[in-house]
PDB file of C-alpha atoms in Angstrom:
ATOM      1  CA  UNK S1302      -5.726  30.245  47.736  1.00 44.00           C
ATOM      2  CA  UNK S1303      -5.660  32.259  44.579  1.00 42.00           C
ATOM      3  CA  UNK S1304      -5.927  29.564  41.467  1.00 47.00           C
ATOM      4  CA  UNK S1305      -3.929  31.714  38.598  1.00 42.00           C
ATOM      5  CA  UNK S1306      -4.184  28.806  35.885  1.00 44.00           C
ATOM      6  CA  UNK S1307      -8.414  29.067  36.791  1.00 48.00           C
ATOM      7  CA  UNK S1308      -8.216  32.849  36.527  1.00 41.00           C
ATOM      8  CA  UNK S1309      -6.806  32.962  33.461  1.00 40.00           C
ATOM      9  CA  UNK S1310      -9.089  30.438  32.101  1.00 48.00           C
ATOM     10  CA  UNK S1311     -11.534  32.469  33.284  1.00 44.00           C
ATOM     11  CA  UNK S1312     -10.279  35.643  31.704  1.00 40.00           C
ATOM     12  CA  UNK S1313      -9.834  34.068  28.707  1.00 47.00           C
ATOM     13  CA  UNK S1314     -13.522  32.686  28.195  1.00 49.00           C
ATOM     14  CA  UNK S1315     -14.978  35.959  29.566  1.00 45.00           C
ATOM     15  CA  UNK S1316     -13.542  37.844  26.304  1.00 43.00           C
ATOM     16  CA  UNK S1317     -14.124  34.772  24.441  1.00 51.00           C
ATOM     17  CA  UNK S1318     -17.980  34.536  25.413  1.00 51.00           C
ATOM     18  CA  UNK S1319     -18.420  38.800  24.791  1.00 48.00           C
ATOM     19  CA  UNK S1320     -17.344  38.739  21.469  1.00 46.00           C
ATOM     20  CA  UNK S1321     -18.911  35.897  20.108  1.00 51.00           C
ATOM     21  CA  UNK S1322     -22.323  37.098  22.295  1.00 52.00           C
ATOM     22  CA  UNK S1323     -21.936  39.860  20.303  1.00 50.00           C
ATOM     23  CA  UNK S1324     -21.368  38.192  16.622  1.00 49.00           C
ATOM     24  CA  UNK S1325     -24.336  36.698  17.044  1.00 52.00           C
ATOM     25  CA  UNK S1326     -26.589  39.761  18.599  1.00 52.00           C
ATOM     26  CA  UNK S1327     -25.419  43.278  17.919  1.00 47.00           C
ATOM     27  CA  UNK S1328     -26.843  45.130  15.189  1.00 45.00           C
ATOM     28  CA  UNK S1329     -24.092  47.340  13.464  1.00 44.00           C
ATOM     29  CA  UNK S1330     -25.034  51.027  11.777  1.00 47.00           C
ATOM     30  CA  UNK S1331     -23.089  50.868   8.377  1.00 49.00           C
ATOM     31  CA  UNK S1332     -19.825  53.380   8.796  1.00 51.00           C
ATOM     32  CA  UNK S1333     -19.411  56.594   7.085  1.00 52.00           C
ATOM     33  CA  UNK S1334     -17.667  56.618   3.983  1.00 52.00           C
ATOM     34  CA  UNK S1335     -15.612  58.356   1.919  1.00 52.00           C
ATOM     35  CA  UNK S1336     -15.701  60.086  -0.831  1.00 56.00           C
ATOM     36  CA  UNK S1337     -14.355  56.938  -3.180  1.00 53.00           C
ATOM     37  CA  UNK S1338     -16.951  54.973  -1.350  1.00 53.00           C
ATOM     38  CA  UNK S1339     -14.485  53.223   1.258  1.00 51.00           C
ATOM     39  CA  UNK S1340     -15.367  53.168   5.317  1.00 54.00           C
ATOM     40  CA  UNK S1341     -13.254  55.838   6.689  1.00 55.00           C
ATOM     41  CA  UNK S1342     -12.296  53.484   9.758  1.00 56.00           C
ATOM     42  CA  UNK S1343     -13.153  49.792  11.072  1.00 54.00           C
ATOM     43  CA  UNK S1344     -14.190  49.209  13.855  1.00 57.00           C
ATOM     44  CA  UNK S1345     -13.637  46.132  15.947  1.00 52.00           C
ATOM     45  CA  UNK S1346     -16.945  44.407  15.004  1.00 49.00           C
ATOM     46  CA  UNK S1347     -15.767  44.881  11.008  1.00 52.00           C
ATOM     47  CA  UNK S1348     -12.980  43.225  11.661  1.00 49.00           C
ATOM     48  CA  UNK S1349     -13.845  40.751  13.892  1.00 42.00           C
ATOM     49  CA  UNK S1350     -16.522  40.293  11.078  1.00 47.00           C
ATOM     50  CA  UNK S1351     -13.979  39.918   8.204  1.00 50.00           C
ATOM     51  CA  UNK S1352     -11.168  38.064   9.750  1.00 49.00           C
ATOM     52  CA  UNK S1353     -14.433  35.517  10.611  1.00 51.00           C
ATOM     53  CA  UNK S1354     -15.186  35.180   6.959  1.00 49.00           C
ATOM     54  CA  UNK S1355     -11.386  35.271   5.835  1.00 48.00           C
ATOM     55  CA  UNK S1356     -11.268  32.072   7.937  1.00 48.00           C
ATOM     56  CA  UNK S1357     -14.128  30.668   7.141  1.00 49.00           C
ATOM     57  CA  UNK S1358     -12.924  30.268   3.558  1.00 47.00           C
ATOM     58  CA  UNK S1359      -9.620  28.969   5.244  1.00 42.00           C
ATOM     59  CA  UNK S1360     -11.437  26.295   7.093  1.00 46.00           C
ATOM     60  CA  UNK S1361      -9.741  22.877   5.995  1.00 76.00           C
ATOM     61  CA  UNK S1362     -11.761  19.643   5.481  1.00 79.00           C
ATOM     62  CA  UNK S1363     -11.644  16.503   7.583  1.00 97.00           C
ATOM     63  CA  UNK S1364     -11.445  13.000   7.425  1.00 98.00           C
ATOM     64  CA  UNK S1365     -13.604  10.441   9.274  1.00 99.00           C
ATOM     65  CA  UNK S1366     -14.709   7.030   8.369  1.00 99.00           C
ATOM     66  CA  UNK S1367     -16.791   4.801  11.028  1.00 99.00           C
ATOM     67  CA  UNK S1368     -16.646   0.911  10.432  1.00 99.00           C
ATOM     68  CA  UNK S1369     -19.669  -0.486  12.270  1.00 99.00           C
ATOM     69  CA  UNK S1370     -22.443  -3.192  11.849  1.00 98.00           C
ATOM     70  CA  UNK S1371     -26.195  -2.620  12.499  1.00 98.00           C
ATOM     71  CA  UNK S1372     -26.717  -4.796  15.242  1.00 97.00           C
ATOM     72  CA  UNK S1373     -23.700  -4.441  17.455  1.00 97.00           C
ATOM     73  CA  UNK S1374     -24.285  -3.122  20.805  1.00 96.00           C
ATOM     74  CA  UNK S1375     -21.205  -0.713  21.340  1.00 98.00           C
ATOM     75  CA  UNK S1376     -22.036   0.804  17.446  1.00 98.00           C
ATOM     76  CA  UNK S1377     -25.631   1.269  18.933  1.00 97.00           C
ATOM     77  CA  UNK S1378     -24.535   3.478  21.977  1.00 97.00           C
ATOM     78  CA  UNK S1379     -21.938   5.438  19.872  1.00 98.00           C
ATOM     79  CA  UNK S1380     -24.268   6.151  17.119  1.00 98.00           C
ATOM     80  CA  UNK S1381     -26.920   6.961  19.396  1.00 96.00           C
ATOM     81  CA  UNK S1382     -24.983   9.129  21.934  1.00 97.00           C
ATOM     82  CA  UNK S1383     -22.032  10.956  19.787  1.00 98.00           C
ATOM     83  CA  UNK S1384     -22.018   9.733  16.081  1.00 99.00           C
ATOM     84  CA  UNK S1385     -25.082  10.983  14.812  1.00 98.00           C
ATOM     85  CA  UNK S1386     -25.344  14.258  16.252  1.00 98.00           C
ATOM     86  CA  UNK S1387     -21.996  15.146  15.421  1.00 98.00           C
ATOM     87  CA  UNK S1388     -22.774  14.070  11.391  1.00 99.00           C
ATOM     88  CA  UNK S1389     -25.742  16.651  11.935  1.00 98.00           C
ATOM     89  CA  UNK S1390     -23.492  19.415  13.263  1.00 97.00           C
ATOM     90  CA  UNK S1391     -20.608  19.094  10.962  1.00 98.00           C
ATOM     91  CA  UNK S1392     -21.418  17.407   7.808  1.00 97.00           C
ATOM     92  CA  UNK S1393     -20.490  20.381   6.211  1.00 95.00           C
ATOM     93  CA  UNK S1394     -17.013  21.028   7.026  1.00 97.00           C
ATOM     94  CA  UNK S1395     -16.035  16.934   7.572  1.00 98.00           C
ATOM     95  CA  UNK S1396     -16.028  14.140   5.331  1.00 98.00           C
ATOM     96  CA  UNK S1397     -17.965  11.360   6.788  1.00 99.00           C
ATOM     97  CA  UNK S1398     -17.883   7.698   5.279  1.00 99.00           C
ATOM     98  CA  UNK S1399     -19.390   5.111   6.771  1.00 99.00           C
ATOM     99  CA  UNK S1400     -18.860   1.118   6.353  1.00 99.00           C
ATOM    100  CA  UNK S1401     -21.543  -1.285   7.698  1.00 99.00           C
ATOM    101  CA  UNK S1402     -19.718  -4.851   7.449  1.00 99.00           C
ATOM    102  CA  UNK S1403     -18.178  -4.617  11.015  1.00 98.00           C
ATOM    103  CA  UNK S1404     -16.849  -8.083  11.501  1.00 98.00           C
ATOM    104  CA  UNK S1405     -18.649 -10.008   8.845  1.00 99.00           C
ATOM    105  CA  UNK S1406     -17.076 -12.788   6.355  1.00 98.00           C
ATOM    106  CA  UNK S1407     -17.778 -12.893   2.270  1.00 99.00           C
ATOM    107  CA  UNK S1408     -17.909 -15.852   0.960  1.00 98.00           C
ATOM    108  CA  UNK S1409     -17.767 -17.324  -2.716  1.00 96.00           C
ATOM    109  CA  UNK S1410     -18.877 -20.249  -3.436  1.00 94.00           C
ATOM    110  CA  UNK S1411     -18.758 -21.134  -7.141  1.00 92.00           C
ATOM    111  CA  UNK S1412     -19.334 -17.310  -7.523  1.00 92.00           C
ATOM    112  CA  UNK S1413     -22.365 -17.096  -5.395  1.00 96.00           C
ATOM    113  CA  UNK S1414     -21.601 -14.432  -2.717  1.00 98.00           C
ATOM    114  CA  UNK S1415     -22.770 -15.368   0.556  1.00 98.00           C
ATOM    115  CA  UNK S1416     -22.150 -13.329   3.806  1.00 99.00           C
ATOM    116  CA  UNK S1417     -21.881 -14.580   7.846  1.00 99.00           C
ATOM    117  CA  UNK S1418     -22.252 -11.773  10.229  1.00 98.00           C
ATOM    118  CA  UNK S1419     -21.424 -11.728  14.150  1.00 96.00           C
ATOM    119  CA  UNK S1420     -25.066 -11.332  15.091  1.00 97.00           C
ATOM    120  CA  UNK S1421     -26.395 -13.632  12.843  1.00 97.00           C
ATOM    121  CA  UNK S1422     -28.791 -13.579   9.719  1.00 97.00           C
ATOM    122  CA  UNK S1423     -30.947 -10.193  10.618  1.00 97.00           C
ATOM    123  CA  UNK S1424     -27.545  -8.464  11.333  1.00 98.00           C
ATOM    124  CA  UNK S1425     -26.409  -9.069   7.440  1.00 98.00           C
ATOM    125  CA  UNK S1426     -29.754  -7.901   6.264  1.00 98.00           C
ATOM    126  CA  UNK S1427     -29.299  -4.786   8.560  1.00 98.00           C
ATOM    127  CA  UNK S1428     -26.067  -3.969   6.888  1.00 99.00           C
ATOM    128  CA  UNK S1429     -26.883  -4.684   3.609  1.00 99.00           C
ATOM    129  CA  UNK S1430     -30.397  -1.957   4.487  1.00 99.00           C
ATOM    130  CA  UNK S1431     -28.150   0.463   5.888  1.00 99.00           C
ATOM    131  CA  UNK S1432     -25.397   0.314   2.847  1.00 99.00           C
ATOM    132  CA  UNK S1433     -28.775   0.929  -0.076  1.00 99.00           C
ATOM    133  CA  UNK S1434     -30.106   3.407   2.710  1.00 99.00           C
ATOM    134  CA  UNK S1435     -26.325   5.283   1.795  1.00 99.00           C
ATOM    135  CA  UNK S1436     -26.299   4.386  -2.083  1.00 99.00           C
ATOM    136  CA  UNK S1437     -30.098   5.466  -2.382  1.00 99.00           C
ATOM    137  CA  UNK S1438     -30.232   9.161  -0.526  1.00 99.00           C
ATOM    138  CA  UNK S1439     -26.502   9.799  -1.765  1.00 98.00           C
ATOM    139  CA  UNK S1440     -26.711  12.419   0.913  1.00 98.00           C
ATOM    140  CA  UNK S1441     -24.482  11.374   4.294  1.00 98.00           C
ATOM    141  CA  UNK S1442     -26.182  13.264   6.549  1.00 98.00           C
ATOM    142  CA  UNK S1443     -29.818  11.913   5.211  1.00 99.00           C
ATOM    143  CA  UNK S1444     -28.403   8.352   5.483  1.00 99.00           C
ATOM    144  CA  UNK S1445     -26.643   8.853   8.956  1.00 99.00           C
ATOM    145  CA  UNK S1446     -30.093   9.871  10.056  1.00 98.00           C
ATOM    146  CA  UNK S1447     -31.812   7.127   8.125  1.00 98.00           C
ATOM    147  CA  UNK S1448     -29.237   4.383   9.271  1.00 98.00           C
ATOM    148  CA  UNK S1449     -28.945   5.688  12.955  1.00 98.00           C
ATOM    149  CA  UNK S1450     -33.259   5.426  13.134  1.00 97.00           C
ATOM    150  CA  UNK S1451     -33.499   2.047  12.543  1.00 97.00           C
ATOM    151  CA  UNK S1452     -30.277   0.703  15.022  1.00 96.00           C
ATOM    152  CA  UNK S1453     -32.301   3.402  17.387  1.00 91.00           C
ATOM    153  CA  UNK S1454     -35.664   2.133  17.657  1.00 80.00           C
ATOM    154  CA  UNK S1455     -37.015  -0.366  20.175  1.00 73.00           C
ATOM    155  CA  UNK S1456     -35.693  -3.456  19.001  1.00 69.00           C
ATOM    156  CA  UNK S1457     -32.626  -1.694  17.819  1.00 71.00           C
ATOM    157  CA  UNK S1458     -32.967  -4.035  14.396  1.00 80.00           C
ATOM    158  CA  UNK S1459     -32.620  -2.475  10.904  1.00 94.00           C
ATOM    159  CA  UNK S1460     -35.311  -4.992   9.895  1.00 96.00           C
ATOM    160  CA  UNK S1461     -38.016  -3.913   6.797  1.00 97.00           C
ATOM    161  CA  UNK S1462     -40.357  -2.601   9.839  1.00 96.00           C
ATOM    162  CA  UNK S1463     -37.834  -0.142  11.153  1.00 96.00           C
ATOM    163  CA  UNK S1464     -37.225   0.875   7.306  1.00 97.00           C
ATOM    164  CA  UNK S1465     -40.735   1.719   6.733  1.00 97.00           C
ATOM    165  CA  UNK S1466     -40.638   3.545  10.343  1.00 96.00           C
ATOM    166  CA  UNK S1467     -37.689   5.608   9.714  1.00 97.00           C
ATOM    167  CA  UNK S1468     -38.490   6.414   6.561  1.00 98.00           C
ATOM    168  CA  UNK S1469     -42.230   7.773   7.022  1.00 97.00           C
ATOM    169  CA  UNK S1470     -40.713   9.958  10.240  1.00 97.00           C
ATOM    170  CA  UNK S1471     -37.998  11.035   7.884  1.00 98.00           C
ATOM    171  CA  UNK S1472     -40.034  11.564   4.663  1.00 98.00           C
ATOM    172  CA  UNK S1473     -38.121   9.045   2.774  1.00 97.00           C
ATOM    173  CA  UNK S1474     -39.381   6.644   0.133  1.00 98.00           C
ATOM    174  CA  UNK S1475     -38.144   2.863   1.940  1.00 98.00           C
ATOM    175  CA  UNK S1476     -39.417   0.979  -1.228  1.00 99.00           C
ATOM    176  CA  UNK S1477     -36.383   1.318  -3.436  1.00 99.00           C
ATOM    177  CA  UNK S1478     -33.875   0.607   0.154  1.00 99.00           C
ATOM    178  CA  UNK S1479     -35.853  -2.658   0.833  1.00 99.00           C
ATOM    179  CA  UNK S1480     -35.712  -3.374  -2.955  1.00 99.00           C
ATOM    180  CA  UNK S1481     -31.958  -3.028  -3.346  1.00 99.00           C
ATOM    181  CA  UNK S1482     -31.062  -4.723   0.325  1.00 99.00           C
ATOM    182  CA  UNK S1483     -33.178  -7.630  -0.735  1.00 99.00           C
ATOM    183  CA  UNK S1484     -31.964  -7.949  -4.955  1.00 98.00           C
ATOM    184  CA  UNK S1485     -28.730  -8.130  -6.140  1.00 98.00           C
ATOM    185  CA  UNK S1486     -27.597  -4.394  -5.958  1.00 99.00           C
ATOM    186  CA  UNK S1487     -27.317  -5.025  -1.822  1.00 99.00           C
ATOM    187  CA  UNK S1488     -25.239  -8.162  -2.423  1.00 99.00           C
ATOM    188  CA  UNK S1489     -22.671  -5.621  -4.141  1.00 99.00           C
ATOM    189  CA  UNK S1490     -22.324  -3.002  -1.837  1.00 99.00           C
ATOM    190  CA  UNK S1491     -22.187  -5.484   1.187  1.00 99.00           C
ATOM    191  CA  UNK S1492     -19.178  -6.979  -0.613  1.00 99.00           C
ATOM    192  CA  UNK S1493     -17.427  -3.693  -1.670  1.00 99.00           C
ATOM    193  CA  UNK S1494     -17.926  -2.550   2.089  1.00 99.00           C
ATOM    194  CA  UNK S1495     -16.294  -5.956   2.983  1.00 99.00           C
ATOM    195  CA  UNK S1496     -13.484  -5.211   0.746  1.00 98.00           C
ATOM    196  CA  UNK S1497     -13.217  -1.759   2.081  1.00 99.00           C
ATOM    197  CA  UNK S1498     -13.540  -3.447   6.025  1.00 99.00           C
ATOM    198  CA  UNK S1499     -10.239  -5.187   5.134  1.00 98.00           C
ATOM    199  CA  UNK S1500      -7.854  -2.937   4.081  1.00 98.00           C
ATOM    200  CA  UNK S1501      -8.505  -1.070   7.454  1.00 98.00           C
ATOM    201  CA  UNK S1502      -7.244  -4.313   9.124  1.00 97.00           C
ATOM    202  CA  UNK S1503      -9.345  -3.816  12.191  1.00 98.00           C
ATOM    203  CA  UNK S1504     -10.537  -6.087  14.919  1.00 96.00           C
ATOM    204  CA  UNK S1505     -13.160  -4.406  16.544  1.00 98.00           C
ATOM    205  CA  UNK S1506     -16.214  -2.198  16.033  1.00 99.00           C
ATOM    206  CA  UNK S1507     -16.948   0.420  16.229  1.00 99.00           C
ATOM    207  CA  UNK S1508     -13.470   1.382  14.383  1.00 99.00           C
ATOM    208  CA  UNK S1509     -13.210   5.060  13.860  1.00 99.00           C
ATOM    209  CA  UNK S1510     -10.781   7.296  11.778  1.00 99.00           C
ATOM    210  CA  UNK S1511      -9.878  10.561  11.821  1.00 98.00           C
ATOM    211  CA  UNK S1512      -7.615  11.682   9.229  1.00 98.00           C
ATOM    212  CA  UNK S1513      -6.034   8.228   9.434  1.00 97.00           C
ATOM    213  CA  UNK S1514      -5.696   7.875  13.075  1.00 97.00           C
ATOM    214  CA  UNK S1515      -7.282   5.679  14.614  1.00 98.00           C
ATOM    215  CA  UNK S1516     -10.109   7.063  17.459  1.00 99.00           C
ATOM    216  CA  UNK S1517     -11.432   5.858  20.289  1.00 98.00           C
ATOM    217  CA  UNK S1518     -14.592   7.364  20.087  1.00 98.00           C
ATOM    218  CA  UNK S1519     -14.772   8.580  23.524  1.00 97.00           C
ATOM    219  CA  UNK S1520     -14.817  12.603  22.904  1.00 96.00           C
ATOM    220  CA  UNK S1521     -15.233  12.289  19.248  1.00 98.00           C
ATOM    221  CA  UNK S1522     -17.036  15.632  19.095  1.00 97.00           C
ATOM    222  CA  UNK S1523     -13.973  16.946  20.541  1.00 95.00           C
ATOM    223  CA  UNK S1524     -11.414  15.168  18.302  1.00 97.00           C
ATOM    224  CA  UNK S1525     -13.198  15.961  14.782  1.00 98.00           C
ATOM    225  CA  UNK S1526     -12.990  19.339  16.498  1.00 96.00           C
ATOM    226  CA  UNK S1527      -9.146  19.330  17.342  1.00 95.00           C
ATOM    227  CA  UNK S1528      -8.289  17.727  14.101  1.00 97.00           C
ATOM    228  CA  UNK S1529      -9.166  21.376  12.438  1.00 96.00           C
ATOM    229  CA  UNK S1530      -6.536  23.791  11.817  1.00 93.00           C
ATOM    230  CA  UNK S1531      -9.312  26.889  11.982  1.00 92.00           C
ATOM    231  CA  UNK S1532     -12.716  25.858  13.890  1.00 93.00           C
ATOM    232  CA  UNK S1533     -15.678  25.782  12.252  1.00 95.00           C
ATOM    233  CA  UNK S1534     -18.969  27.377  13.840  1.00 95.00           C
ATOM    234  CA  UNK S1535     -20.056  24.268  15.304  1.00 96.00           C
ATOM    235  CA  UNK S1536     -16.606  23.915  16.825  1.00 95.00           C
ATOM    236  CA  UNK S1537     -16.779  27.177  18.575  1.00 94.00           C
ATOM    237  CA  UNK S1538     -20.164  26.715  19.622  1.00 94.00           C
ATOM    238  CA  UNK S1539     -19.208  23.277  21.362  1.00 92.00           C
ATOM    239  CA  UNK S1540     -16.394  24.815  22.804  1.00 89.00           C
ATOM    240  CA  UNK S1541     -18.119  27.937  24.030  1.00 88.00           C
ATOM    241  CA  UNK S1542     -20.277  24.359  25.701  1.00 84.00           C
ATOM    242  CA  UNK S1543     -17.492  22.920  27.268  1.00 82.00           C
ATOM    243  CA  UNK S1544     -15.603  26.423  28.802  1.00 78.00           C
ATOM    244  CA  UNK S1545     -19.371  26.810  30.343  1.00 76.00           C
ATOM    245  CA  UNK S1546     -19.530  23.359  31.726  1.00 80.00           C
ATOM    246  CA  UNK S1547     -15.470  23.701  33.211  1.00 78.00           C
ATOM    247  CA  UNK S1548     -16.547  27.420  35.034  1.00 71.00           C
TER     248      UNK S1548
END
């Protein structure tokens, strides 16, 4: 029976597919021009090529914050299977913040700031390595990396061994992130993360935003993506992906 809804699909990515195959492989001769200097005509690749850089002036930024701690299982899987790469793909067209507290407690006694975490001791450590790891490289998509290593490696702890791992695979200097986690600078960002935990009033991890809405994380590629009034390149390029995966 003939699927119309399929065909059109179909249709629809063909053209799709040709022109973008050809944005990225045809080499154009430079038009003839007039006698003031100006192209006597466009053709189609010109202005496919300007209406592409018109809109990728036009491309508006997003919003995503990830609440997670180091040692949790579920943050594990969603760093390791969606968050990560899509911080690679997209960290320049998307704000990413991250907060590792996850479900911790601050506590002050007598002004001594203390911390209890869900998985214990090595967990709070973790977070506290993972929030200098962030305040050290001020650079989210070196710290996503950095952070995502250690919950990644073997023992999926952000311990002062997966620091020094991460960090020599990564060319990054661990001292000054092992200095800060274990002094009195880590105690402070632990807390303002804490602080920042709480006004999202959440009750599990990981807790994901986008734009304010809260995410499930499932197809978060695709959400960032949707959440974009004009795609950026990675956008198309995932969706170019997913129209190849559907045909």
């Amino acid at each position: 029976m003939f699927d119309l809804k399929h065909f059109v699909i179909f249709v629809l990515f063909s053209v799709f597919r040709n022109v973008y195959t050809q944005s990225q492989n045809e080499v154009r001769e430079p038009n003839d021009l007039s006698e003031n200097g100006i192209p006597e005509k466009f053709s189609d690749w010109d202005t496919y090529w300007i209406n592409n850089q018109i809109n990728a002036n036009n491309v508006d930024e997003v919003d995503v914050k990830l609440y997670y701690e180091s040692l949790c299982p579920d943050c594990i899987q969603f760093d390791k299977e969606q968050f990560n790469d899509a911080v690679q793909k997209l960290s320049q067209y998307v704000d990413f913040h991250t907060y590792p507290y996850g479900n911790a407690k601050t506590i002050n006694e007598n002004g001594v700031i203390e911390f209890e975490c869900q998985h214990g001791p090595p967990e709070c450590y973790g977070n506290k390595l993972h929030a200098c790891a962030i305040d050290n490289l001020n650079n989210i998509t070196e710290s996503v990396a950095y952070n995502s290593c250690m919950m990644g490696g073997e023992n999926r702890g952000s311990d002062d061994a997966a620091a020094d791992r991460c960090a020599a695979s990564l060319g990054i200097d661990s001292t000054p992130i092992k200095a800060c986690a274990k002094g009195d600078r880590g105690t402070e960002l632990l807390e303002y993360y804490g602080e920042e935990s709480k006004k999202a009033n959440f009750s599990y991890v990981p807790y994901i935003l986008i734009n304010g809405k809260e995410n499930d994380g499932s197809n978060f590629m695709r959400d960032i993506c949707a959440a974009f009034a004009v795609s950026p390149p990675p956008c198309v390029e995932y969706s170019v992906l997913l129209l190849d995966q559907m045909l």
